[in-house]
Coordinates of C-alpha atoms in Angstrom, one line a residue:
Chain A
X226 CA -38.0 87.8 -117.6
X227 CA -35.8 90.9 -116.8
X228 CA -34.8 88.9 -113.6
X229 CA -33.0 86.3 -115.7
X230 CA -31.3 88.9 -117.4
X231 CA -30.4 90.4 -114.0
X232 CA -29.0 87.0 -113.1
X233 CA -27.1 86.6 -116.1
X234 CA -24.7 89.4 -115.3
X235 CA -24.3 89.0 -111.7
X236 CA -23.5 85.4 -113.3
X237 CA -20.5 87.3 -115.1
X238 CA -19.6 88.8 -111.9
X239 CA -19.2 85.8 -110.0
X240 CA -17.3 84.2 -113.1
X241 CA -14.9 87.3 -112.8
X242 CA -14.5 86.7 -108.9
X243 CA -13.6 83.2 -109.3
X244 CA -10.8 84.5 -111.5
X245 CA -12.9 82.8 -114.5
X246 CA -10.9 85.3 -117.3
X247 CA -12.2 83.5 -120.1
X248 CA -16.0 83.7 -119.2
X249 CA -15.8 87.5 -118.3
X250 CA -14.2 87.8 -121.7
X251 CA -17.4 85.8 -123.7
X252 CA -19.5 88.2 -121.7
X253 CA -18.0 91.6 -121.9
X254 CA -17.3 90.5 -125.9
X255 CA -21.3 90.5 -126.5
X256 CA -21.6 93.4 -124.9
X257 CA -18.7 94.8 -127.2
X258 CA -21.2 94.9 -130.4
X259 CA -23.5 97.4 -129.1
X260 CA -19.5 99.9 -128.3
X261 CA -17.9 102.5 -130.6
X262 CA -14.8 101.6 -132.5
X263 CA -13.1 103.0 -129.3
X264 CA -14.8 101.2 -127.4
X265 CA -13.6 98.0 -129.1
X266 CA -10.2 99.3 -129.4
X267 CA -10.6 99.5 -125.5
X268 CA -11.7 95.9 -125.0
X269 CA -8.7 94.7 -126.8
X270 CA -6.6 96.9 -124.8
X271 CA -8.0 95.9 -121.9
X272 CA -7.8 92.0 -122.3
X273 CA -4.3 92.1 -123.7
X274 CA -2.3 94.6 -121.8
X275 CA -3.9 93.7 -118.7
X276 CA -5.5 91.0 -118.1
X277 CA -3.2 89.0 -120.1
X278 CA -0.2 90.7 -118.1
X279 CA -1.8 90.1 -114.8
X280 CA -2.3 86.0 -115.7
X281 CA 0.9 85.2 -117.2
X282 CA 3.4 87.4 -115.3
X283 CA 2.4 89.2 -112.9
X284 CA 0.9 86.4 -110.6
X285 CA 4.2 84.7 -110.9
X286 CA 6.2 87.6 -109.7
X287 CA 3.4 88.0 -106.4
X288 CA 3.5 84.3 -105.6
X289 CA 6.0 84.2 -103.3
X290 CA 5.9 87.3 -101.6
X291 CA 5.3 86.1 -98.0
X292 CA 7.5 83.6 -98.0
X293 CA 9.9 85.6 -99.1
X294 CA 9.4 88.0 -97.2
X295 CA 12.4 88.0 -94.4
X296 CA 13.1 89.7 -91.4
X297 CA 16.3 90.3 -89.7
X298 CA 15.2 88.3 -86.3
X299 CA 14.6 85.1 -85.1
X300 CA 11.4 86.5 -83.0
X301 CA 8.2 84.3 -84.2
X302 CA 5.7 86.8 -85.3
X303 CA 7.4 89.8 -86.2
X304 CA 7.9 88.9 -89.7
X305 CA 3.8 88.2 -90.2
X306 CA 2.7 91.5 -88.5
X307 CA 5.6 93.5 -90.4
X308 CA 4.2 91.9 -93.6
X309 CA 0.5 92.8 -92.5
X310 CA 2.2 96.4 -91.8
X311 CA 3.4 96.9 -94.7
X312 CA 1.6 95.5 -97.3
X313 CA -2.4 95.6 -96.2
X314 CA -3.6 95.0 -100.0
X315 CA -1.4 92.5 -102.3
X316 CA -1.0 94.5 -106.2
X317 CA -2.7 91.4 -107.7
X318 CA -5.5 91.6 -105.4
X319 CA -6.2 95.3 -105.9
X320 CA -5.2 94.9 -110.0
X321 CA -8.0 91.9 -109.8
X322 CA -10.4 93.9 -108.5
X323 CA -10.2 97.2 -110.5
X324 CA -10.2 95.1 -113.8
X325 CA -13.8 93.4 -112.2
X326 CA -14.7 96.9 -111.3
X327 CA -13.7 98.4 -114.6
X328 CA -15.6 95.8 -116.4
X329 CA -18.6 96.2 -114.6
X330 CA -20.0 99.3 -116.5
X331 CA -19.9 97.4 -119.8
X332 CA -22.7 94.9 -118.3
X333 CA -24.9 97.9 -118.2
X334 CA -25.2 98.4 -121.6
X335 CA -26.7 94.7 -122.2
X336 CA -28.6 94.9 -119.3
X337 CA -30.4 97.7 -121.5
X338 CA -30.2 96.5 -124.5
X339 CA -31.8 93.0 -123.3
X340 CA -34.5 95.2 -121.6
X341 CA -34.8 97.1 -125.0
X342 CA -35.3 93.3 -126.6
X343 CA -37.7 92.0 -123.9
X344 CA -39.9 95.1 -124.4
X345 CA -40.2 95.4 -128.1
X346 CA -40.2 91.4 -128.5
X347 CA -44.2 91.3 -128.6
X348 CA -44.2 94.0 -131.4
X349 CA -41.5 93.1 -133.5
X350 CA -42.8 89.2 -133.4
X351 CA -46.4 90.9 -134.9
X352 CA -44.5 92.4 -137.6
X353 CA -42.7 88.8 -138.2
X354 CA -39.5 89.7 -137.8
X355 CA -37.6 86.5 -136.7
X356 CA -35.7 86.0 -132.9
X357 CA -32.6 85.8 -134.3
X358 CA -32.5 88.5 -135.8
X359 CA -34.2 90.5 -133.0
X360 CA -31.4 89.3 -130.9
X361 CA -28.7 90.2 -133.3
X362 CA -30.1 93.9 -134.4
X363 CA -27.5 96.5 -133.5
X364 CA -29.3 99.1 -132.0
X365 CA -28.2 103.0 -132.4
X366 CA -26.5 104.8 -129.7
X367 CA -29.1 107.3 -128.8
X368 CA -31.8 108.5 -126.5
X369 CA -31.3 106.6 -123.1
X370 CA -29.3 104.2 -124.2
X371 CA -26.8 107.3 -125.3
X372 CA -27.1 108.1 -121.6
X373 CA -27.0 104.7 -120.3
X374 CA -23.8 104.0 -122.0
X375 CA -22.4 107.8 -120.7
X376 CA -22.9 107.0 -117.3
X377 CA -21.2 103.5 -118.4
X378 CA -18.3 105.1 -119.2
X379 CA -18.2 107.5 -116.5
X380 CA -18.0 104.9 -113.7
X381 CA -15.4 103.2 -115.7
X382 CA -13.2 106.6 -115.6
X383 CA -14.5 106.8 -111.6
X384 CA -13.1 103.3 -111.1
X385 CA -9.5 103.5 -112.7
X386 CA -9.3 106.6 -111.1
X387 CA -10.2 105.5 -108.0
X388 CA -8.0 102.5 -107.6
X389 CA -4.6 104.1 -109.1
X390 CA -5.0 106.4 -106.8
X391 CA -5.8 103.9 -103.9
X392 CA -2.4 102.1 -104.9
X393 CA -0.6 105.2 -105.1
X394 CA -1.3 106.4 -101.7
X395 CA -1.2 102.9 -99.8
X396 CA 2.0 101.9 -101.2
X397 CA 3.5 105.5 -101.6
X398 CA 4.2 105.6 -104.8
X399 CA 4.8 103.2 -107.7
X400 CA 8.0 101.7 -107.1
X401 CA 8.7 98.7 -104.1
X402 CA 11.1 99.2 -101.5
X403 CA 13.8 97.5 -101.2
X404 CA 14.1 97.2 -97.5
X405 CA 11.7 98.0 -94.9
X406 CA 11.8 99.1 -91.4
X407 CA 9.0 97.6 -88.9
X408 CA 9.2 98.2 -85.0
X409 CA 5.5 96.6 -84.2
X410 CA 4.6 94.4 -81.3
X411 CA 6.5 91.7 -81.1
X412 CA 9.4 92.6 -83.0
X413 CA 11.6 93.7 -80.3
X414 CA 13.0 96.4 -82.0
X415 CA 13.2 98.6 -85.1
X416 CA 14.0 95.3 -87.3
X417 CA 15.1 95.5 -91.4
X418 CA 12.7 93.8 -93.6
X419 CA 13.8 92.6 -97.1
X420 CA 10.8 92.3 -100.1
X421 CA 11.3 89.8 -102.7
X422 CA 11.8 91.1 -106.2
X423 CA 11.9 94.6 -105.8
X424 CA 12.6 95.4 -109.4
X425 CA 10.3 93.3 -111.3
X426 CA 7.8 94.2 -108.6
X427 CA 7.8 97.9 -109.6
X428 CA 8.4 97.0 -113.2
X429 CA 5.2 95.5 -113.3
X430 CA 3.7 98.6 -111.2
X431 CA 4.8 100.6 -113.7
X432 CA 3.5 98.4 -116.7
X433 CA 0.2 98.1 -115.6
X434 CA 0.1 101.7 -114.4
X435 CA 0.9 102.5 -117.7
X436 CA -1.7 100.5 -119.3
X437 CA -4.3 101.6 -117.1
X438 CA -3.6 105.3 -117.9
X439 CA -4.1 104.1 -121.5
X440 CA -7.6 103.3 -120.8
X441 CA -8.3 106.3 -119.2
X442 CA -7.2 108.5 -121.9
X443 CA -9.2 105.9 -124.5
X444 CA -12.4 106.3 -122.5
X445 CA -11.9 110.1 -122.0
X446 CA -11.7 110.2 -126.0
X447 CA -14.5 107.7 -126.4
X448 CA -17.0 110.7 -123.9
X449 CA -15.6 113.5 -125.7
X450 CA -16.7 111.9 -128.8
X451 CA -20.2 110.7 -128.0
X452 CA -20.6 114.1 -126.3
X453 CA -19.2 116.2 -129.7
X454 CA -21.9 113.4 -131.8
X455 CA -24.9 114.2 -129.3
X456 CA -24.8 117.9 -129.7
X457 CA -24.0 117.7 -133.6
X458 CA -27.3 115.9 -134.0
X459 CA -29.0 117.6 -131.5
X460 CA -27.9 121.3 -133.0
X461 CA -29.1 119.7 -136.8
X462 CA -25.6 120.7 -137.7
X463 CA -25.4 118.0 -140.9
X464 CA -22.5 118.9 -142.3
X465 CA -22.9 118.5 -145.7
X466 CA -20.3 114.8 -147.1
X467 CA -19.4 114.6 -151.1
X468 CA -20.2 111.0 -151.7
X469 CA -16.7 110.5 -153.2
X470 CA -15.2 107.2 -151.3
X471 CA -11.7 107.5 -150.9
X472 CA -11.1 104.0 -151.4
X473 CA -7.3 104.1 -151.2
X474 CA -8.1 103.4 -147.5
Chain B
X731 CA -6.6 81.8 -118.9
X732 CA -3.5 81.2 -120.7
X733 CA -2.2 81.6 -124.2
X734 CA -5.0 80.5 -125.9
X735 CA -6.6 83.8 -126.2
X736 CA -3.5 85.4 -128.1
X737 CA -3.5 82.2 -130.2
X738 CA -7.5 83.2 -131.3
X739 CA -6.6 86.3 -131.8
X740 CA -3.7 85.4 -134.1
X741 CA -5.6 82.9 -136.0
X742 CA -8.1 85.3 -136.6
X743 CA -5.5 87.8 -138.5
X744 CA -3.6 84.6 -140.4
X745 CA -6.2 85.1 -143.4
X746 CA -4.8 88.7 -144.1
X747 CA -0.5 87.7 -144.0
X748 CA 1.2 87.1 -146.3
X749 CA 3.3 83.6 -147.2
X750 CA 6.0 84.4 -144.9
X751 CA 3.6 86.0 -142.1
X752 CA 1.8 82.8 -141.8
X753 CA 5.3 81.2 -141.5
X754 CA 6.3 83.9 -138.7
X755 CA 3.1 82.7 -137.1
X756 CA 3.8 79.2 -137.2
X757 CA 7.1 79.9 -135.6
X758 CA 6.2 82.0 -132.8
X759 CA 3.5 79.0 -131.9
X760 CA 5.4 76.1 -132.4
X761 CA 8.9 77.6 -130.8
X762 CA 8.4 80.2 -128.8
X763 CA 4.6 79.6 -127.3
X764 CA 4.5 76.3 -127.1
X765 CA 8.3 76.0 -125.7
X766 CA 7.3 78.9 -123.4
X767 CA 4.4 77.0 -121.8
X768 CA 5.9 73.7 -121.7
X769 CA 9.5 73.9 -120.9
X770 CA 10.8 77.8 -119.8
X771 CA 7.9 78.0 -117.2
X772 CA 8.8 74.5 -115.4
X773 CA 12.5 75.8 -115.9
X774 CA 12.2 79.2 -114.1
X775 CA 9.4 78.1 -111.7
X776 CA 11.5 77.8 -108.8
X777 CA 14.4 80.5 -109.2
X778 CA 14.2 81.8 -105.9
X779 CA 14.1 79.0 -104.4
X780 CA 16.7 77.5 -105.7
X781 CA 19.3 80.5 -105.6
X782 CA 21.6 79.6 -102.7
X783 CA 23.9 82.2 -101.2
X784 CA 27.0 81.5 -99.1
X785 CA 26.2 83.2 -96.2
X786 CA 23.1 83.2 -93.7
X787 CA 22.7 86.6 -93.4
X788 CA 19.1 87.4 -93.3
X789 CA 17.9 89.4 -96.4
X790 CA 21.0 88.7 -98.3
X791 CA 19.5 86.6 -100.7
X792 CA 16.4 88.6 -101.7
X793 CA 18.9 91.7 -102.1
X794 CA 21.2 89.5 -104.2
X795 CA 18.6 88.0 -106.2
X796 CA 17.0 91.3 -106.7
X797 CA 20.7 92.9 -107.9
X798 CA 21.4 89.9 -110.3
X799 CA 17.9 89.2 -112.1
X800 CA 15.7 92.4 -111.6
X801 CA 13.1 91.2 -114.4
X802 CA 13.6 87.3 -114.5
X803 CA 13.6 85.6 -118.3
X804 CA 10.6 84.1 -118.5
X805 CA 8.6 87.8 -117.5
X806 CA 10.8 89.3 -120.1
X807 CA 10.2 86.3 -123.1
X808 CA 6.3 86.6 -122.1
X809 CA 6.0 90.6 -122.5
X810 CA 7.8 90.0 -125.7
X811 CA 5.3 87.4 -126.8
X812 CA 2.4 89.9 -126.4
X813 CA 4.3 92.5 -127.2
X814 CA 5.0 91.2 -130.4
X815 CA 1.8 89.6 -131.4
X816 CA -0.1 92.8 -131.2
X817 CA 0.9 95.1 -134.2
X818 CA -1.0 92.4 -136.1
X819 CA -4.2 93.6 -134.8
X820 CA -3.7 97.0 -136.4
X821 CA -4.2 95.1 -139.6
X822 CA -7.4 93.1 -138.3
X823 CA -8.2 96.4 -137.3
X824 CA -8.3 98.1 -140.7
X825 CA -9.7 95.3 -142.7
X826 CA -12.7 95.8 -139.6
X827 CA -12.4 99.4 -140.7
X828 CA -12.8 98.9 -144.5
X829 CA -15.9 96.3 -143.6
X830 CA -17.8 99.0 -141.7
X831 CA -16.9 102.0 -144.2
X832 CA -18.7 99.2 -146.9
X833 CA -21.9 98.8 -144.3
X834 CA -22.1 102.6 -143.9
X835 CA -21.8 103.2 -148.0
X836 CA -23.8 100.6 -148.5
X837 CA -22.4 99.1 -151.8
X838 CA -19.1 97.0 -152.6
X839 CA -16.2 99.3 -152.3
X840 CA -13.4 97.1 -152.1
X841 CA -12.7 93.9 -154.9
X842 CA -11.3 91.8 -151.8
X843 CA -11.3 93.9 -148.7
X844 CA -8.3 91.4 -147.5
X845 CA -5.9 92.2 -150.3
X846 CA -2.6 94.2 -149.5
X847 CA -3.3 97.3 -151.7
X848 CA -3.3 101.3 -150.9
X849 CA -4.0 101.5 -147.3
X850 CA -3.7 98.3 -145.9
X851 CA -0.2 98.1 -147.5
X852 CA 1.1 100.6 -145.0
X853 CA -0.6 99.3 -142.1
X854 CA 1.3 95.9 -142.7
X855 CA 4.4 97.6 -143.3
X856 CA 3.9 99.3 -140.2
X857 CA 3.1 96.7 -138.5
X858 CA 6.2 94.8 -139.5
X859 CA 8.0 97.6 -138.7
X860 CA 6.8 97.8 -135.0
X861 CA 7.3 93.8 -134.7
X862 CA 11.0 94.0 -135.4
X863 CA 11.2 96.9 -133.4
X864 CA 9.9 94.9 -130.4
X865 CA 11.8 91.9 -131.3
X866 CA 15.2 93.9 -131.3
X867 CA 14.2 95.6 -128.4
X868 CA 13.2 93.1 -126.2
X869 CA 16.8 91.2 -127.5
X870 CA 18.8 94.1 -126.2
X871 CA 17.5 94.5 -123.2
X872 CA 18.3 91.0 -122.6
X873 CA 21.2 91.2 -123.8
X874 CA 22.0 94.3 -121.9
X875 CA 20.2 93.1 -118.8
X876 CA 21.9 89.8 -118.4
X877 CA 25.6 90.4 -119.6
X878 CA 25.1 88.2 -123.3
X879 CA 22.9 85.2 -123.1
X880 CA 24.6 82.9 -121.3
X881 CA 23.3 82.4 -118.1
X882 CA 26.3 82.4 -115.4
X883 CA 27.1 79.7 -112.8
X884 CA 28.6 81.6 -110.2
X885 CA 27.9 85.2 -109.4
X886 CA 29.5 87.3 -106.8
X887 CA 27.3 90.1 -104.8
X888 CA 28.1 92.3 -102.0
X889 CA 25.1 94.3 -101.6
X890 CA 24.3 95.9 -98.3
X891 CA 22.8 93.6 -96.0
X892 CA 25.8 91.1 -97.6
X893 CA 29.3 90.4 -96.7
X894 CA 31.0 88.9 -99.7
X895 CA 28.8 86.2 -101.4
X896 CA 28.8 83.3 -104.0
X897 CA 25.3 81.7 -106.2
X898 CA 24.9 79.2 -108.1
X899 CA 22.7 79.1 -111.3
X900 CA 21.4 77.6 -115.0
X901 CA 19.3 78.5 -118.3
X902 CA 19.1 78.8 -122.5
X903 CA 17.5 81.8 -126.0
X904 CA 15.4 82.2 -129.7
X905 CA 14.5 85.3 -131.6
X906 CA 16.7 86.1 -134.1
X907 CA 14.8 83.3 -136.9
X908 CA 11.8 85.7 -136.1
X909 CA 13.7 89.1 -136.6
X910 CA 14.9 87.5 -140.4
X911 CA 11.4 86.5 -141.0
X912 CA 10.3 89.9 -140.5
X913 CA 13.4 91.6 -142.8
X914 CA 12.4 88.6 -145.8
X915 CA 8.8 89.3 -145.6
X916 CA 9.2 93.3 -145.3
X917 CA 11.4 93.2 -149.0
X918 CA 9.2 90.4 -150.0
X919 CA 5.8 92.7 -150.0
X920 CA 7.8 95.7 -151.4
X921 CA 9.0 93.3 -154.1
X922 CA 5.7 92.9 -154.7
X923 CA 4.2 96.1 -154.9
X924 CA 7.0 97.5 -157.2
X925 CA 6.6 94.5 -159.8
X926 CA 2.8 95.2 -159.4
X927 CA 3.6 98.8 -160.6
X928 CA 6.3 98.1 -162.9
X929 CA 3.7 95.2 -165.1
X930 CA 0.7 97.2 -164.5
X931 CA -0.9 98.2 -167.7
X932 CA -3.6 101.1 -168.0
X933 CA -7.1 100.7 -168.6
X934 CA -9.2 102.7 -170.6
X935 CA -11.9 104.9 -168.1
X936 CA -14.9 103.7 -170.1
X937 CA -13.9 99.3 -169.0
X938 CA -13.9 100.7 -165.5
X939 CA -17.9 100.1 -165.1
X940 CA -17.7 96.8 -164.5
X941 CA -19.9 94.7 -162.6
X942 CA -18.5 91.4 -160.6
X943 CA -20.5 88.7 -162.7
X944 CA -19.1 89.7 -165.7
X945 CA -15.4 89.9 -164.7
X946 CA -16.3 86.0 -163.2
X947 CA -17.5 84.9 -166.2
X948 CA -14.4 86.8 -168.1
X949 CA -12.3 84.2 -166.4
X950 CA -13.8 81.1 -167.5
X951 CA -14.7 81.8 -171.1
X952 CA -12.8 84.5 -172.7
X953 CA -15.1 85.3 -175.3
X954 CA -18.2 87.2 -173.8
X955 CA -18.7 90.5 -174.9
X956 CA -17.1 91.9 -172.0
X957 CA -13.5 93.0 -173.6
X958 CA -13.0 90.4 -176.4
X959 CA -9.9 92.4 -177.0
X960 CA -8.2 92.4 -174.0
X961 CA -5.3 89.1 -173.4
X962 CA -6.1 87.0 -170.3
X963 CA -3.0 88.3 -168.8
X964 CA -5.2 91.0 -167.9
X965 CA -7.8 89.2 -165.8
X966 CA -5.0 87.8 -163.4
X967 CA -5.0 88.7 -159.6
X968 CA -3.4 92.4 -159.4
X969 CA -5.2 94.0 -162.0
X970 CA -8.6 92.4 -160.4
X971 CA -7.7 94.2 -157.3
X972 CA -6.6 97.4 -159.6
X973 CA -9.9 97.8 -161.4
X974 CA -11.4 99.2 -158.3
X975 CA -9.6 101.8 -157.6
X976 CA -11.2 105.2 -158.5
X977 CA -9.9 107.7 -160.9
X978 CA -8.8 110.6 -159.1
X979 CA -6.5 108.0 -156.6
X980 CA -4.7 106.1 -159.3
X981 CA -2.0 109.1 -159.7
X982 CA -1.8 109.2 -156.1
X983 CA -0.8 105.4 -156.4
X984 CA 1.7 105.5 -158.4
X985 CA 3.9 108.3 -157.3
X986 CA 3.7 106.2 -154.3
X987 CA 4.9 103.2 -156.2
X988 CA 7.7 105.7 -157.6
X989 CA 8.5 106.9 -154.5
X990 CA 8.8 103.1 -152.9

């Protein structure tokens, strides 16, 4: 039974590779219920800055980017291998994948929390308490699943990490050149090559630099603070609360 | 995906707007979504394509296109969509906040934990505040941008790789109904809150234990033992929401009612 579990998020994988938005969405939301409030905020973040971005403009501004592409030659070849050159990875691509990789992490935390379900299934069902309800119990961030969802966010720091700096070093930079120079085999010599959109390419570079910065910094605060909640339970620091409830909030 | 998600999460917040927010919303579906999808994305889908230069200079055109439209319309009216659409969450966000501080207390803190008192006030106000500034924003930068918002017919470029070159082009604009919207509903809630404070009437501390059954059954017949005393007036919506407020804050409330 842990198997079908197992299949159900490498199901949410394969949604996400088919570019299936919506059904990486349904499954990263049910994972959402076991976050933090930054965690959420994150999500929200996440879908609407980026993903949202990346499906409504940015693939428009990518789409024509090879055909666009010219060359100042009429030698049949150079303008493909100058293209290969200079661009090995389109930005959508790599932007697809980091938000698939990013994501990833999330599935974790239901993996465990399913496992958590399977295994105490048989002893809650003696006590009668009712599948439903089994299914829907929120369960407290602590003890492996603390670490589980540590690690969780980790990776998802690794991963941002890893792929701005991956854009950043195979483009040079944020911003798209205007013109570039190619001399490969079989452009006969060193030829000028014009990109497409420029502007609104590194615009969008920018934007979703930017945004993924922003999740960064959220996750960074969302470690920090299970870390700082961890060792205030752990020291038995309970600091003591007056029950007054502001409730001008 | 497509514009559907925004539209859930919109829907979702419609419960805590106001009159004129759920007008705002309808707008921004019906004219700027909708149109969006249907009409400015068929419009704009082939700009490049069909941006013809008068000269066959290689890489001409994709330095002149660049020059004339470095973010094209339909980018720029989509960012502003989201962009625009998302200070509403900050108010989903605290009415999620209040719902969770009521789990963790575990007894009713709030009368209506959607109604537009003490905190959530000035997360709408903010939130109105940061849509207009989008909105105004975004309308400069277009304006700035593109010259005004007429789209020309003719543009002359002589960017490097160019000699001296002529275009052709067409296009159309909506924002300003949305800006208003956001000015009439901004003084309509502080209208609102000052002629809450200005007709609120004090309550004695000792009617302030009340439990929800008996202010229901207030409403329907006025003659329980409840507060026989009291005029119906009292039992109408604002002063419902004011009976929960605590002691100690209710100073704090008005000086900011004064200070509004």
């Amino acid at each position: 039974i842990p198997l079908t579990y197992f299949l159900w998020s490498t199901d949410a994988l394969l949604c996400a590779c088919r570019m299936s938005w919506p059904a990486l969405h349904t499954q990263l939301v049910g994972a959402n219920r076991h976050s933090t409030s930054l965690g959420k905020i994150w999500l929200s973040v996440l879908f609407i800055f980026r993903v949202m971005v990346l499906v409504v403009a940015a693939e428009s501004v990518w789409g024509d980017e090879q055909t666009d592409f010219t060359c100042n030659t009429l030698q049949p070849g150079c303008e493909n291998v100058c293209y290969d050159q200079f661009f090995p990875v389109s930005h959508i691509r790599l932007w697809c994948l980091q938000l698939l990789f990013v994501s990833t992490p999330t599935l974790l935390i239901t993996m465990h929390v399913a496992y958590r379900n399977h295994r105490d299934k048989k002893r809650l069902l003696q006590v009668s308490y009712k599948l439903e309800s089994l299914k829907k119990r929120k369960l407290p961030i602590a003890g492996p699943l603390w670490w589980t969802y540590a690690f969780s966010i980790l990776c998802r720091l690794l991963f941002e990490g890893g792929f701005m700096y991956a854009l950043y070093v195979l483009y040079d930079g944020f911003r798209m050149p205007r013109l570039v120079r190619c001399d490969q085999w079989p452009c006969p010599n060193l030829v000028d090559c014009f990109v497409s959109r420029p502007t609104e390419k590194t615009i969008f570079t920018v934007f979703m630099a930017t945004a993924s910065s922003l999740c960064m910094v959220l996750n960074m605060a969302e470690l920090t603070y299970l870390i700082a909640k961890s060792i205030q339970v752990s020291e038995g620091l309970h600091f003591y609360r007056p029950k007054q409830v502001h409730l001008m909030l | 995906m497509n514009w559907g998600f925004l539209e859930n999460v919109l829907s979702g917040v419609n419960k805590y707007s106001t009159v004129i927010g759920r007008i705002w919303l309808s707008v921004v579906f019906l004219f700027r979504i909708l149109v969006y999808v249907a009409a400015a994305e068929q419009v704009w889908k082939d700009e490049q394509k069909d941006f013809v230069c008068n000269t066959r200079q290689p890489g001409c055109e994709n330095a002149c296109f660049d020059r004339s439209f470095p973010v094209s319309q339909v980018r720029l009216w989509a960012l502003q969509l989201i962009m625009v659409s998302t200070p509403s969450l900050l108010v989903a966000l605290h009415v999620a906040y209040r719902e969770n501080r009521e789990v963790r207390h575990k007894r009713k803190l709030y009368a209506d934990k959607g109604s537009l008192d003490g905190g959530l006030f000035c997360t709408y106000t903010v939130s109105l505040l940061f849509k207009t500034a989008f909105e105004v924003g975004f309308l400069l930068a277009f304006y700035f941008i593109y010259n005004g918002f007429e789209v020309p017919i003719l543009i002359r470029c002589s960017e490097s790789p160019c000699p001296n070159t002529i275009f052709l082009y067409i296009m159309g604009c909506t924002s300003i109904l949305c800006i208003a919207l956001n000015v009439i509903e901004f003084v309509y809630i502080l209208w609102k809150r000052l002629w809450k404070c200005v007709t609120r009437r004090y309550i004695p501390v000792e009617e302030r234990h009340w439990n929800t059954s008996c202010q229901l059954n207030v409403i329907k017949l006025p003659d329980l033992p409840c507060h026989p005393t009291e005029t119906p007036q009292l039992y109408s919506n604002h002063v419902h929401n004011f009976k929960s407020i605590a002691n100690t804050e209710q100073s704090l409330f008005l000086l900011m009612c004064m200070f509004i």
